[in-house]
Structure formats: structure tokens, C-alpha cells
Coordinates of C-alpha atoms in Angstrom, one line a residue:
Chain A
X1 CA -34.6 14.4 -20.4
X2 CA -31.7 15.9 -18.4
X3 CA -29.3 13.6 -16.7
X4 CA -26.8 13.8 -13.8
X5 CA -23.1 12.4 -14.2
X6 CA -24.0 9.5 -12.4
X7 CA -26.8 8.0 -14.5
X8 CA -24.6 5.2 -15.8
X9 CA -23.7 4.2 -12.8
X10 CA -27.6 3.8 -11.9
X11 CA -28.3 1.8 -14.6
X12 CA -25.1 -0.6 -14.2
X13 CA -26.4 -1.1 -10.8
X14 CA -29.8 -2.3 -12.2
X15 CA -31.5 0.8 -10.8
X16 CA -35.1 1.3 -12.5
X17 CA -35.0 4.9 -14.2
X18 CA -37.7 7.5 -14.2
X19 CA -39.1 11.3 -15.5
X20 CA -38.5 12.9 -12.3
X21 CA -39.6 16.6 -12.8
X22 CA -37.3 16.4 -16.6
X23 CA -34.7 14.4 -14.9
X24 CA -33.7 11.1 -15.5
X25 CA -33.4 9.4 -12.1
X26 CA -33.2 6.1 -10.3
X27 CA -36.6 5.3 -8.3
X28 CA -35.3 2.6 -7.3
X29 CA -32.7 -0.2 -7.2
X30 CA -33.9 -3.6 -5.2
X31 CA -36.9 -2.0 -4.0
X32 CA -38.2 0.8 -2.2
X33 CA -39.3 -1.4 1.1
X34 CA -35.5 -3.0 1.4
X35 CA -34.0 0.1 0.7
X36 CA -35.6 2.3 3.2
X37 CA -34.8 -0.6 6.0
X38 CA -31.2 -0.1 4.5
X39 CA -30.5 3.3 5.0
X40 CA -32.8 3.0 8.9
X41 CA -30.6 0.2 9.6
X42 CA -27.2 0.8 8.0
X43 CA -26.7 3.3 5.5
X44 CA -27.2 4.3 1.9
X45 CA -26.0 6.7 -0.9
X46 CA -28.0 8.8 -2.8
X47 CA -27.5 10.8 -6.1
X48 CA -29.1 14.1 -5.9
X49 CA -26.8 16.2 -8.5
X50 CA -30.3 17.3 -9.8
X51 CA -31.1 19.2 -6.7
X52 CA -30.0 22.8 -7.6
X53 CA -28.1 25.2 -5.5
X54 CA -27.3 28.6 -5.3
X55 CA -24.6 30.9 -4.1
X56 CA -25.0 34.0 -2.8
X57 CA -21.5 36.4 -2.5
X58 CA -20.8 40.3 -2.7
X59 CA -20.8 43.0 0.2
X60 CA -24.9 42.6 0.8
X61 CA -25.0 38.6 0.7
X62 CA -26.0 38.3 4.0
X63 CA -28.5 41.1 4.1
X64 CA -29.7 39.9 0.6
X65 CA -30.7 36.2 2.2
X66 CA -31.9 38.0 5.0
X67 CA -33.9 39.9 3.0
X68 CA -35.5 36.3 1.3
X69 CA -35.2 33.5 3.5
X70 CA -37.7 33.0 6.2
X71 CA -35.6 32.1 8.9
X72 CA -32.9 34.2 10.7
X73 CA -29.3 34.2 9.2
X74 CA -28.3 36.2 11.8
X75 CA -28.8 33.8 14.5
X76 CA -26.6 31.9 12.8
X77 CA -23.0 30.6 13.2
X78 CA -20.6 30.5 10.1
X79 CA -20.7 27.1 9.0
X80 CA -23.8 25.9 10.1
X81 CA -27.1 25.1 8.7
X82 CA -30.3 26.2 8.7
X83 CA -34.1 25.1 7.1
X84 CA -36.3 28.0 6.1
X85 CA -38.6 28.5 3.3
X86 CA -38.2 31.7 -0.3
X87 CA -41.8 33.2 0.3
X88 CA -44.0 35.3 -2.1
X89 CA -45.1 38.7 -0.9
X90 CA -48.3 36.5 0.1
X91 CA -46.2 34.5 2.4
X92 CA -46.9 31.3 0.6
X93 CA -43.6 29.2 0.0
X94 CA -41.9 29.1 -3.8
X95 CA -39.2 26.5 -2.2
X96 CA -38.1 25.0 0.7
X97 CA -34.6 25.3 1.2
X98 CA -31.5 24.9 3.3
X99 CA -29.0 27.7 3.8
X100 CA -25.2 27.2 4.7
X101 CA -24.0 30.3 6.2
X102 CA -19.9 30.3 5.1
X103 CA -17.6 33.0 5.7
X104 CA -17.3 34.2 2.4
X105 CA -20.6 33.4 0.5
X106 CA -24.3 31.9 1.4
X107 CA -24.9 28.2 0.2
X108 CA -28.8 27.6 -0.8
X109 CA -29.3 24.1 -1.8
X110 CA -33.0 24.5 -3.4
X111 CA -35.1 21.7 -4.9
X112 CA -35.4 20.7 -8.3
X113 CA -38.7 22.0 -9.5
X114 CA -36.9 25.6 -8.0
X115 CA -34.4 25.6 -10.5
X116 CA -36.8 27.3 -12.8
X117 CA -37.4 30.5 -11.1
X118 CA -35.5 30.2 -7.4
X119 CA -32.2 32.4 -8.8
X120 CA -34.4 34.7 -10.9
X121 CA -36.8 35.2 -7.5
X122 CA -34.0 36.1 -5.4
X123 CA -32.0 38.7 -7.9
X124 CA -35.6 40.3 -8.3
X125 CA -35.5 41.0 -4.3
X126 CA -32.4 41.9 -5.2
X127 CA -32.6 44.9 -7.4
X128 CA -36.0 46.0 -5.6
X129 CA -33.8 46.3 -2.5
X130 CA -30.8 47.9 -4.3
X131 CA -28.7 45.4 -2.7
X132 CA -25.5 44.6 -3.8
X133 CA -24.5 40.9 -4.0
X134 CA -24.1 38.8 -6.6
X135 CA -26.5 35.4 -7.2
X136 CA -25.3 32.2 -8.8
X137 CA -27.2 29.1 -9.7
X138 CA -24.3 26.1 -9.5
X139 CA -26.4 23.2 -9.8
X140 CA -24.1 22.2 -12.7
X141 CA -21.2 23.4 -11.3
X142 CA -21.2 20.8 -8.5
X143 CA -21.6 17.3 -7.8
X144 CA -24.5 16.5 -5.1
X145 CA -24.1 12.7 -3.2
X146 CA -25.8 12.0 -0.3
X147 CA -24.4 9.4 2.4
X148 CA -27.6 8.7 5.3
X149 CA -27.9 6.3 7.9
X150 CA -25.9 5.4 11.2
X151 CA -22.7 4.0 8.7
X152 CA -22.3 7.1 7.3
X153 CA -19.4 8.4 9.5
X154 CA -17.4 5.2 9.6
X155 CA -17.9 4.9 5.5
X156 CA -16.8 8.5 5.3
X157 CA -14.5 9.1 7.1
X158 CA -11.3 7.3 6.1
X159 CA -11.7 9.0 2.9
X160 CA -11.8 12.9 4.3
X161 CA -9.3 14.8 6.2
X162 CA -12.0 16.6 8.7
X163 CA -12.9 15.3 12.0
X164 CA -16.4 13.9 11.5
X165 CA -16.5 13.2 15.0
X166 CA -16.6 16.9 15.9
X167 CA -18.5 18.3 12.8
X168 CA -22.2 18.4 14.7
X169 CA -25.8 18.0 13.0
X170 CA -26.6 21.2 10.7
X171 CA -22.6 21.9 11.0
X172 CA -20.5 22.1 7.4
X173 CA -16.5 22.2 6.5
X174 CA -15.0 23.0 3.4
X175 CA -12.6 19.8 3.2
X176 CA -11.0 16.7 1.1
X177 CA -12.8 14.2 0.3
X178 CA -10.6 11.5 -1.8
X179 CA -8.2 14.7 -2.3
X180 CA -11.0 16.8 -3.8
X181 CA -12.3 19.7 -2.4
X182 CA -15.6 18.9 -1.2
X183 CA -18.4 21.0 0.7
X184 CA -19.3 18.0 3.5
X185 CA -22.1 19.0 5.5
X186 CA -23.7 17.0 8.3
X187 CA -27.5 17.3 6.9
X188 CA -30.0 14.8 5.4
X189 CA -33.7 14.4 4.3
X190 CA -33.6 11.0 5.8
X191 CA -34.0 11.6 9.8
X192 CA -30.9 9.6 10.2
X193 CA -27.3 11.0 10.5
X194 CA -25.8 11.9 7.5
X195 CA -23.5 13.6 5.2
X196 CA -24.4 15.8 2.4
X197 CA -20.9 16.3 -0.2
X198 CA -20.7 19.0 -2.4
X199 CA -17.8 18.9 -5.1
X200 CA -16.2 19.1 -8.7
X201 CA -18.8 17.2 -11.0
X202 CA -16.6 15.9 -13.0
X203 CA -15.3 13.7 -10.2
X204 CA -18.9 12.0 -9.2
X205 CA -18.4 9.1 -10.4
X206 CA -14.7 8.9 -8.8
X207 CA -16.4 9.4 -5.8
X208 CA -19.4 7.8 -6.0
X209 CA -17.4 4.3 -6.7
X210 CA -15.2 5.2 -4.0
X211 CA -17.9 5.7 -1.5
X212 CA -19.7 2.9 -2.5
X213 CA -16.4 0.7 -2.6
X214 CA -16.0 1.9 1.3
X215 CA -19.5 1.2 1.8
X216 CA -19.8 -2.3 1.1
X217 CA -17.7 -3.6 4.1
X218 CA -20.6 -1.7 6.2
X219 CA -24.0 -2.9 3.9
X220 CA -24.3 0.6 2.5
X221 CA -26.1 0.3 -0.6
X222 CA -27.1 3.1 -3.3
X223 CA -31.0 4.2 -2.8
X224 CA -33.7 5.4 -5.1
X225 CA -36.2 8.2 -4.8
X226 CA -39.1 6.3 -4.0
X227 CA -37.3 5.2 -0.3
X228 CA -36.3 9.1 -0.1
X229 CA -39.6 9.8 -0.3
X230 CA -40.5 7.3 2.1
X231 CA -37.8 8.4 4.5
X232 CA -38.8 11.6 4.7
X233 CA -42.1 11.0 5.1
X234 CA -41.6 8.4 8.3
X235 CA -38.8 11.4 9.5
X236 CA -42.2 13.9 9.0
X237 CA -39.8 15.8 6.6
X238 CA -42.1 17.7 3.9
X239 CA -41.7 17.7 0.5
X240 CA -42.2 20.7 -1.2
X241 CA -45.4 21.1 -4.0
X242 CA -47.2 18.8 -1.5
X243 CA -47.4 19.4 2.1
X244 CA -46.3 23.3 1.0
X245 CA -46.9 24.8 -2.0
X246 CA -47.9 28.3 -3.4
X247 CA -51.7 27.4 -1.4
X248 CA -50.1 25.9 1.9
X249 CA -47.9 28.5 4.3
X250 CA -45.2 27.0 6.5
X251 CA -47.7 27.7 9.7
X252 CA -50.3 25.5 8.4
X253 CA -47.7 23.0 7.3
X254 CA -46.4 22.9 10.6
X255 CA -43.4 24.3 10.0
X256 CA -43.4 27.5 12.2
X257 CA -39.3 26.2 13.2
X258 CA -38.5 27.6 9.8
X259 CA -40.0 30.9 10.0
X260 CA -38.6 33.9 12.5
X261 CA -42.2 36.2 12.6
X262 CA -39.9 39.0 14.1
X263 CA -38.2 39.6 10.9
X264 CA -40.9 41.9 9.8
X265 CA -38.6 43.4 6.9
X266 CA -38.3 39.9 4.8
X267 CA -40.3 39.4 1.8
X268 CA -44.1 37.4 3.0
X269 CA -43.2 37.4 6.6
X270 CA -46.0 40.6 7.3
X271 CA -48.5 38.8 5.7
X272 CA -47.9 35.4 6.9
X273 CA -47.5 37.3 10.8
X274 CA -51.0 38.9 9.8
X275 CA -52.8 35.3 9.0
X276 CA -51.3 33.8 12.7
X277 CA -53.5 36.7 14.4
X278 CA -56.6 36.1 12.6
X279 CA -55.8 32.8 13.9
X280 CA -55.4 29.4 11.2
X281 CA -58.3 27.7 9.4
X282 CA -56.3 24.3 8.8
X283 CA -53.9 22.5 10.2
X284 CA -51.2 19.5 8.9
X285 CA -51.7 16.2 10.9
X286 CA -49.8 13.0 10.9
X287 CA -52.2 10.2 9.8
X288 CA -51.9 6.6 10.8
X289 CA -53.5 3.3 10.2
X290 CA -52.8 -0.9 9.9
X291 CA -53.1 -1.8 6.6
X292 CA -56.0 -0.8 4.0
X293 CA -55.4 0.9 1.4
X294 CA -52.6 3.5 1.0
X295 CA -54.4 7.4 0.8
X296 CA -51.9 9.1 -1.9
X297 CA -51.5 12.6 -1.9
X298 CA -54.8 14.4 -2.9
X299 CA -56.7 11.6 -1.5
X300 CA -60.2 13.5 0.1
X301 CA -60.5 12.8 4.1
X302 CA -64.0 12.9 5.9
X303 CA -65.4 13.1 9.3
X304 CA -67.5 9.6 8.6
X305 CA -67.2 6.5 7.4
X306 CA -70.6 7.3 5.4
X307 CA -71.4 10.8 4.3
X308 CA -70.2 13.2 6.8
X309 CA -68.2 16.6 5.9
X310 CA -65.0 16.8 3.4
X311 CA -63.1 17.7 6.5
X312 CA -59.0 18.2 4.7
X313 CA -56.9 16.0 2.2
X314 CA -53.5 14.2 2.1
X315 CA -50.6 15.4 1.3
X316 CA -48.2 12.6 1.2
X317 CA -48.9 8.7 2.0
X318 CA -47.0 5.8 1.9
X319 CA -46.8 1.8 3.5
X320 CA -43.8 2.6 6.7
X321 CA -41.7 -0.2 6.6
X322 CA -40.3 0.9 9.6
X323 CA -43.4 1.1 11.2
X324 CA -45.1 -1.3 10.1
X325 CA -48.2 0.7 9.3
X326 CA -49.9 3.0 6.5
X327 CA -49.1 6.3 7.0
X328 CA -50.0 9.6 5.9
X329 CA -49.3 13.7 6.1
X330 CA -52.4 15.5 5.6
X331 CA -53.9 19.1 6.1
X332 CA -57.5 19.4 7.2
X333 CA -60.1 22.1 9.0
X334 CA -59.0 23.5 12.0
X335 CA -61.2 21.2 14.9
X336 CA -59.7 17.9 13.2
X337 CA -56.0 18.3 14.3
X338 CA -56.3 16.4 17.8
X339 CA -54.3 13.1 18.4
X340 CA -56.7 9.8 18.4
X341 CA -59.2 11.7 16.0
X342 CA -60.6 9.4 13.2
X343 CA -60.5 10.5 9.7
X344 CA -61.5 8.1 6.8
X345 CA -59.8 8.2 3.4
X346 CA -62.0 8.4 0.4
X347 CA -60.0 5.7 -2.2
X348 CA -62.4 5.2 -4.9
X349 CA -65.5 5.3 -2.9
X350 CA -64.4 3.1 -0.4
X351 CA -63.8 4.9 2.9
X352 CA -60.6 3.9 5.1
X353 CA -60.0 4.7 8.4
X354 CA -57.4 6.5 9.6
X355 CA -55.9 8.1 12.8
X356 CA -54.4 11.2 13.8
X357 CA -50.9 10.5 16.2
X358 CA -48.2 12.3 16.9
X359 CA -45.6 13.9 14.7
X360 CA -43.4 12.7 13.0
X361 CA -43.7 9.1 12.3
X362 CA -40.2 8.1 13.2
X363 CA -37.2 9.7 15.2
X364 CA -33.8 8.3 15.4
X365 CA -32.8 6.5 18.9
X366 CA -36.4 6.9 20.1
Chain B
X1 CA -37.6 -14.4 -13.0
X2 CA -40.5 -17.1 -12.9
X3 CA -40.9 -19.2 -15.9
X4 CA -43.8 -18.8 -17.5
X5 CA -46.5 -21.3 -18.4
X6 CA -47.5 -22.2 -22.0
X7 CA -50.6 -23.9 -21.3
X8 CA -51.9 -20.4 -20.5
X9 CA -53.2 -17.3 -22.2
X10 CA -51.5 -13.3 -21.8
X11 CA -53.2 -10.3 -22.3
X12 CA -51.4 -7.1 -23.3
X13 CA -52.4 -5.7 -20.0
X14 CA -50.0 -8.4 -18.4
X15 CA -53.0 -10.9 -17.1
X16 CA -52.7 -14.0 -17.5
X17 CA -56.0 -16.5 -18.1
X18 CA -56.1 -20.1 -17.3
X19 CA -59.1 -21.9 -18.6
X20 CA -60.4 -25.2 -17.0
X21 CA -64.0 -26.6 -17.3
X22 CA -66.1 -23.3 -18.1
X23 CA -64.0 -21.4 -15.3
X24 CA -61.2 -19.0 -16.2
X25 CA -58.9 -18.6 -13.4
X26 CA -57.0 -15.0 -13.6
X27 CA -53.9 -13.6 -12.3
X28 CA -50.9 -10.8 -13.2
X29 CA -47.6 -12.3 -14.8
X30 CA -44.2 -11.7 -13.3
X31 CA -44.0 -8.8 -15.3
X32 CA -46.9 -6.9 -14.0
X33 CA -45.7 -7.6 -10.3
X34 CA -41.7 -6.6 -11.3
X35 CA -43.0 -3.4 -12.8
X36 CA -45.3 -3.0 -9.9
X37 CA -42.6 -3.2 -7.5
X38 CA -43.4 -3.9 -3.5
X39 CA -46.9 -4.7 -3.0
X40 CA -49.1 -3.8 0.2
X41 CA -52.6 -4.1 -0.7
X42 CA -55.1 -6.4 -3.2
X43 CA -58.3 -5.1 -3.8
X44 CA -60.5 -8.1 -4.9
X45 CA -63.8 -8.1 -6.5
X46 CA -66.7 -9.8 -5.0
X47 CA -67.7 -13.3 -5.6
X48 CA -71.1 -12.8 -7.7
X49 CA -70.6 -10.2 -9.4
X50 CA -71.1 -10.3 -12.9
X51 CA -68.2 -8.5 -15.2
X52 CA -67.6 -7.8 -18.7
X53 CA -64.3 -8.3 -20.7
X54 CA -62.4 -5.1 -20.3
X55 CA -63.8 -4.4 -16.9
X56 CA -61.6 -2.8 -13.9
X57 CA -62.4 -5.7 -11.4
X58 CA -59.4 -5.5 -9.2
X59 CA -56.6 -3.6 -7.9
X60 CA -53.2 -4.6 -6.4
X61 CA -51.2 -1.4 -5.0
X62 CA -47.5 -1.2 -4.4
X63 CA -45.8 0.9 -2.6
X64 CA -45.5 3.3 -5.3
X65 CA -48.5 3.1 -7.7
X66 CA -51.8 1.2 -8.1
X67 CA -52.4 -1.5 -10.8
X68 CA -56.1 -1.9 -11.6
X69 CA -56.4 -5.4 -13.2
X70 CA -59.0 -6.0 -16.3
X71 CA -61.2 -9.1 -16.8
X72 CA -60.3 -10.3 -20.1
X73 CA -63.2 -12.4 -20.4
X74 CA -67.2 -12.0 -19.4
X75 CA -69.4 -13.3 -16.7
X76 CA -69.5 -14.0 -13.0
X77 CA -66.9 -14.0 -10.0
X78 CA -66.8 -17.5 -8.9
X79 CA -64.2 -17.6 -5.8
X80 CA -61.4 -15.0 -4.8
X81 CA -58.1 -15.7 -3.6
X82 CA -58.6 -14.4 0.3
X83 CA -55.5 -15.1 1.0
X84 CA -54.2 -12.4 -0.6
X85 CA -55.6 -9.6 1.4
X86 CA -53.3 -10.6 4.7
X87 CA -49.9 -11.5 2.4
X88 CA -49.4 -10.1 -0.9
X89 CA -46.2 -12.7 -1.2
X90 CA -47.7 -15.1 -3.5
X91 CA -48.2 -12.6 -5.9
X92 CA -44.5 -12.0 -5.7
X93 CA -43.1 -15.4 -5.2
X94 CA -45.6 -17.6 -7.4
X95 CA -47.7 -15.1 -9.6
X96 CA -48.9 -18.1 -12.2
X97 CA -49.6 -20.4 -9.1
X98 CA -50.7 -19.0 -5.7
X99 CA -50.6 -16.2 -6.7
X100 CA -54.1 -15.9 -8.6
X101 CA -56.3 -13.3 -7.9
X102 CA -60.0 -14.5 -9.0
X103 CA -62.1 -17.0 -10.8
X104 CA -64.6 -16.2 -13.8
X105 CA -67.4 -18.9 -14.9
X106 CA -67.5 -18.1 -18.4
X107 CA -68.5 -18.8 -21.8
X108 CA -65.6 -16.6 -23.5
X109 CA -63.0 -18.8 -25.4
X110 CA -59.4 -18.1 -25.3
X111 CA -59.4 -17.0 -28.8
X112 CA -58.6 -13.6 -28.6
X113 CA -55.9 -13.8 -26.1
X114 CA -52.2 -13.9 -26.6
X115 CA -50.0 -17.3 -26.3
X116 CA -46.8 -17.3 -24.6
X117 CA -45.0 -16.5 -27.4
X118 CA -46.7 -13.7 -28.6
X119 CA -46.4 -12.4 -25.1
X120 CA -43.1 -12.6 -24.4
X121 CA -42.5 -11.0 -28.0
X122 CA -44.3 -8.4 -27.2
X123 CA -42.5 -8.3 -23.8
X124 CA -39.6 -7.9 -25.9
X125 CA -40.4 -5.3 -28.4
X126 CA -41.7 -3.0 -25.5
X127 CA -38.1 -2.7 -23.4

């Protein structure tokens, strides 16, 4: 199993370790339930060094992601953000990613599971287009630490030199973060505000401690992946391989902010223009219920509590701790989408009711 | 960690059996709910029905996986612990006590079943 220059750190801090996609990663530390109220109601700091990344540099870089990425680079300022999905000719996604639009180069932080064949994907658009820019995987070649949750900016801060104050949501700086040159971008997969750091691996432990050390006087506490998950899911965040995949396009995800369906020249965009007019045949819906049992992701939804029609499935489910209540992403047949519908949740041939409400589960300061 | 009793029996599926009077009274040990982690849900069985040894007659899910628990021993469901279904926290706070998840009237003796110090031994040869 692979492991990130933090795992010793993880297990000193008690953190139960799991196989997550060949990576050896904390799950969690105390538990998911406290840790997700941790990071809601103070902060927390997450390892994702296993996340890979890419960087995009040469003459054609910015025509190149163009060329790729589903969104529009061109709408967008240097040194800010933007969410947007690699598709296949078929419009389907292979990852959802961010890109960081700098000066000089195009950041793409890409999942794990893209590792595989993201940078190989790209460089074949690449030389189809005769473009000329230059792709780089630097997974390894950078440290990944996440800070989320309304602490962040008072635990970060007195160890950078930017003005976190003025660096906005989606926003990045290249600046110093305990001296170190560190990529600090104001992003997160939490729905809280947040800090993404980018910087030499072989200082992630330096920096880690030092975070951490900063941290305590606020309650910031190091987090797992099972309250990421959770987080994302209450923040109606998707995660990719379940609510999109190679079967599930952005528009039936629900994700239409991440595509630009004028860019008719970027790889899947015609075909995934082409399904929109014939109109969609299912739909993702944010599920909700008290209690019962928890519908995991593949969990089969009908139109009944006996019988009925198979009528869509879940994607991701969880217990909301914020919320108090089950909850549950799902995709099902267009004519099933409306708020206040009921849908039961096959769990071992007991059915469970569940009902549709709006999306997403949770937003900050509402 | 909760100290575990010796007056009871283990299984290597991390139940625990307590026999009194004909009736075997089962639960999950500390173990099972540590490894567990957060739990939301208990799935009980129904008082009268009859279950074999090695039986899926329960199911306690956590916020990350679901446990199904097995009878170790035959017969019939004599009383569930309600309880459970609104608060999980007994399971947590007193998993040999109040924690209990259903009774068995049986005539299965304890013979097969571990002791506490075969269980904790295997306990310890496992992490």
C-alpha cells in the first residue's frame, strides 16, 4: 500500500488506518460524528497528499486545458479557481477536478483514483490537437494539507505572509507558509471556509505539527476521510465514481455549473450539448429522512412501500450530524425529481422511506 | 475500554453469550462496537422467531459500515432490547450490560464457545 509523508503522524494521533483506493489513510481519529461537528463548528486538518495534481506549462497550456476541461478557462482570472469535470468524447466524466489558473502554468488538483490515467488522458488530447504544452503529474512532488472550517483563517494566518483577509473564495497566492513556499488556495470539499496548501513534501510533517500546534488554542483537530465524506455529502459536494462516473454526465448529476455548453470545440461537450436537447432521462435528487436505516450508495429506490416500480438508486448516504437526519444523493427517472416526493429505500427487503428536499443538505451561515 | 466479564462466553464474531436458566442473553463486546465506530441504527429480530446457531439475526449500522450479528446458539427469540432502536448509547457506553441486544430460550450449552481468555487471546493475536 502507498503511503503519504504524514502517515506516522496519523497513527501517533490514534487515527484508525485504512486501504483507500491503494493508499494507506486515516478514516478516522475520535470518530466520524465528532469530527464532522469539529470542522462545522471550529476547524480541522486534513491530509490529502494522496490526491494527485497536475501541471500544465508551455506556449499552448491554456488552450490545451481549454481543449479538456469542461468549464471555461477563459472566463477566468489568474489566480483563481474553478470546478469542471476531464470528459470522454462521450461526454461522461473520467475526473472531477479543480483548475488553478496561474500566470505561468495551469494547476489541476485531480482525485486519487485519476492518478492512473488523468495525465496520460490529457497528453493524448494533446498530441491529437498538435498542441504544444507540456503535462506533469506532481502528486509526489508536493505536499497536499487541508485546513476547513470557520478557524481556518485565524489558525493560518500568523504563520503566512499573504493577507488572508483579502485572498476571496476560489482565489490562490503563491506565498510562505512557515518560510516555505506554499501554493495557499481558499478552496475546500467541506462547504466551510477553508484553505487548501500546496508545498515541498518533504516539509509536511514540519507543517502539519505547526498547523496543528496553532490549531489547538482554536479546537482545530486533524479529521479522517469518513467525516470528508460526510462533509461533502451535507455541503451536496459529489464524489466522483458515485454521483458521476463513466455512466453519470455532469447534467444528470446536477452539475451543469461546471460545464460551459458553448465551448463546442472541447473534448465530450458536443455530445453532452446533444443529450440536453433530446432532453434528460434521470435526474440527481437530495434525499432525506429521520432515522431508519442508512441507504448506502447502490441502495435500489422505488415508487412504493410494496411493489411499485425501481424508480433510481443512491449514490451516496450517510447519518448528518449536522442535521440531525439520514440523508442521501441519489439519481432516479426523470418524473421523480420534485421536492416532497417519497421514495422508499430497498435495505435488505425492508423498504424505508425517504423524501426528496432541496439541495444541498447544508450551506454555511444559512 | 470496558472490562470484560468472565462469567460469560465470546464468539470469534465478537458476541458475547450470557446463559441464565435455559435463556441465553446476547450482545456485541467492546470490540465489535470500537471497530464499528458511531452507531445510528439496530436492527433487531422479532420476538418468536426461531433461529439456528450461525444465523444473521441482527444488524447494528454505524455511520460507516453495517455489522450483522450471528446467533451462536439455536432456538427462539424470547425478548429484544427495544430500547435500542431510539438510543444506540448503551451499546456504546455498557455493551455487556444495557447494552444487550436479544434473548434466546435455548437448549445449546456453552461448550463450544470461547472464555475470556481465549477471547482476549485471540483479540491479541489479531492486532
Amino acid at each position: 500500500m502507498r503511503h503519504t509523508p504524514l502517515r506516522d503522524q496519523h497513527v501517533a494521533l490514534g487515527a484508525r488506518m485504512v486501504d483507500f483506493h491503494g493508499w494507506e489513510m486515516p478514516v478516522q481519529y475520535r470518530g466520524i460524528l465528532d469530527e464532522t461537528r469539529c470542522v462545522r463548528t471550529r476547524g480541522g486538518i486534513f491530509d490529502l497528499c494522496h490526491m494527485g495534481r497536475l501541471e500544465v506549462t508551455g506556449p499552448d497550456r491554456e488552450r490545451l486545458v481549454e481543449h479538456v476541461f469542461s468549464a471555461n478557462l477563459g472566463k477566468l482570472k489568474h489566480g483563481r479557481a474553478k470546478y469542471g469535470f476531464l470528459l470522454d468524447e462521450g461526454g461522461f466524466p473520467l475526473d472531477d477536478v479543480l483548475v488553478y489558473r496561474d500566470t505561468d502554468l495551469v494547476h489541476i488538483v485531480i482525485n486519487a483514483t485519476g492518478r492512473d490515467h488523468d495525465c496520460a488522458w490529457v497528453e493524448s488530447r494533446r498530441d491529437a490537437a498538435g498542441l504544444d504544452a507540456q503535462v506533469r503529474e506532481v502528486s509526489d512532488d508536493q505536499a497536499m494539507i487541508a485546513l476547513q472550517g470557520p478557524v481556518s483563517e485565524a489558525v493560518l494566518q500568523p504563520l503566512c505572509d499573504a493577507n488572508l483577509g483579502k485572498l476571496r473564495y476560489y482565489a490562490f497566492t503563491n506565498a510562505r507558509v512557515r518560510g516555505i513556499p506554499t501554493l495557499i488556495a481558499r478552496t475546500g470539499y467541506t462547504g466551510e471556509d477553508g484553505f487548501e496548501l500546496f508545498f515541498d513534501p518533504a516539509e509536511a510533517v514540519a507543517t502539519w505539527k505547526a498547523l496543528l500546534e496553532t490549531g489547538a488554542d482554536h479546537g482545530l483537530e486533524p479529521i479522517g476521510l469518513g467525516a470528508r465524506d460526510l462533509l461533502r455529502l451535507e455541503a451536496g459536494m459529489p464524489l466522483y465514481g458515485q454521483e458521476i462516473n463513466t455512466s453519470i454526465d455532469p447534467l444528470e448529476a446536477d452539475l451543469g455549473f461546471g460545464v460551459d455548453l458553448a465551448k463546442t470545440a472541447t473534448v465530450g461537450i458536443p455530445a453532452l450539448a446533444a443529450r440536453k436537447a433530446h432532453g434528460l432521462t434521470r435526474h440527481a435528487v437530495s434525499l432525506a429522512a429521520e432515522g431508519g436505516r442508512v441507504p448506502r450508495t447502490d441502495t435500489e429506490l422505488f415508487d412504493a412501500a410494496e411493489n411499485g416500480e425501481r424508480v433510481g438508486r443512491v449514490t451516496s448516504g450517510g447519518v448528518s450530524p449536522t442535521l440531525g437526519r439520514t440523508i442521501a444523493r441519489a439519481l432516479v427517472h426523470t418524473g421523480y425529481e420534485s421536492l416532497g416526493t417519497t421514495l422508499w429505500a430497498d435495505v435488505r427487503g425492508k423498504r424505508w422511506p425517504l423524501q426528496v428536499v432541496p439541495h444541498p443538505f447544508y450551506r454555511r451561515g444559512a | 475500554m470496558s472490562d470484560r466479564p468472565n462469567d460469560i462466553r465470546y464468539t470469534s464474531s465478537h458476541e458475547w453469550v450470557r446463559y441464565q436458566g435455559g435463556v441465553a442473553t446476547i450482545g456485541i463486546t467492546d470490540f465489535a462496537v470500537e471497530h464499528l465506530g458511531d452507531l445510528v441504527f439496530v436492527q433487531l429480530p422479532e420476538v418468536g422467531d426461531e433461529v439456528s446457531a450461525g444465523d444473521s439475526v441482527c444488524e447494528v449500522e454505524s455511520v460507516k459500515a453495517v455489522g450483522e450479528i450471528y446467533s451462536p446458539v439455536a432456538g427462539e427469540i424470547v425478548e429484544v432490547n427495544a430500547a435500542l432502536g431510539d438510543d444506540q448509547g448503551p451499546l456504546a457506553s455498557d455493551p455487556f450490560g444495557a447494552g444487550w441486544l436479544f434473548k434466546i430460550k435455548t437448549d445449546d450449552d456453552a461448550s463450544s464457545l470461547m472464555d475470556l481468555a481465549t477471547y482476549e487471546a485471540q483479540l491479541d493475536a489479531a492486532s
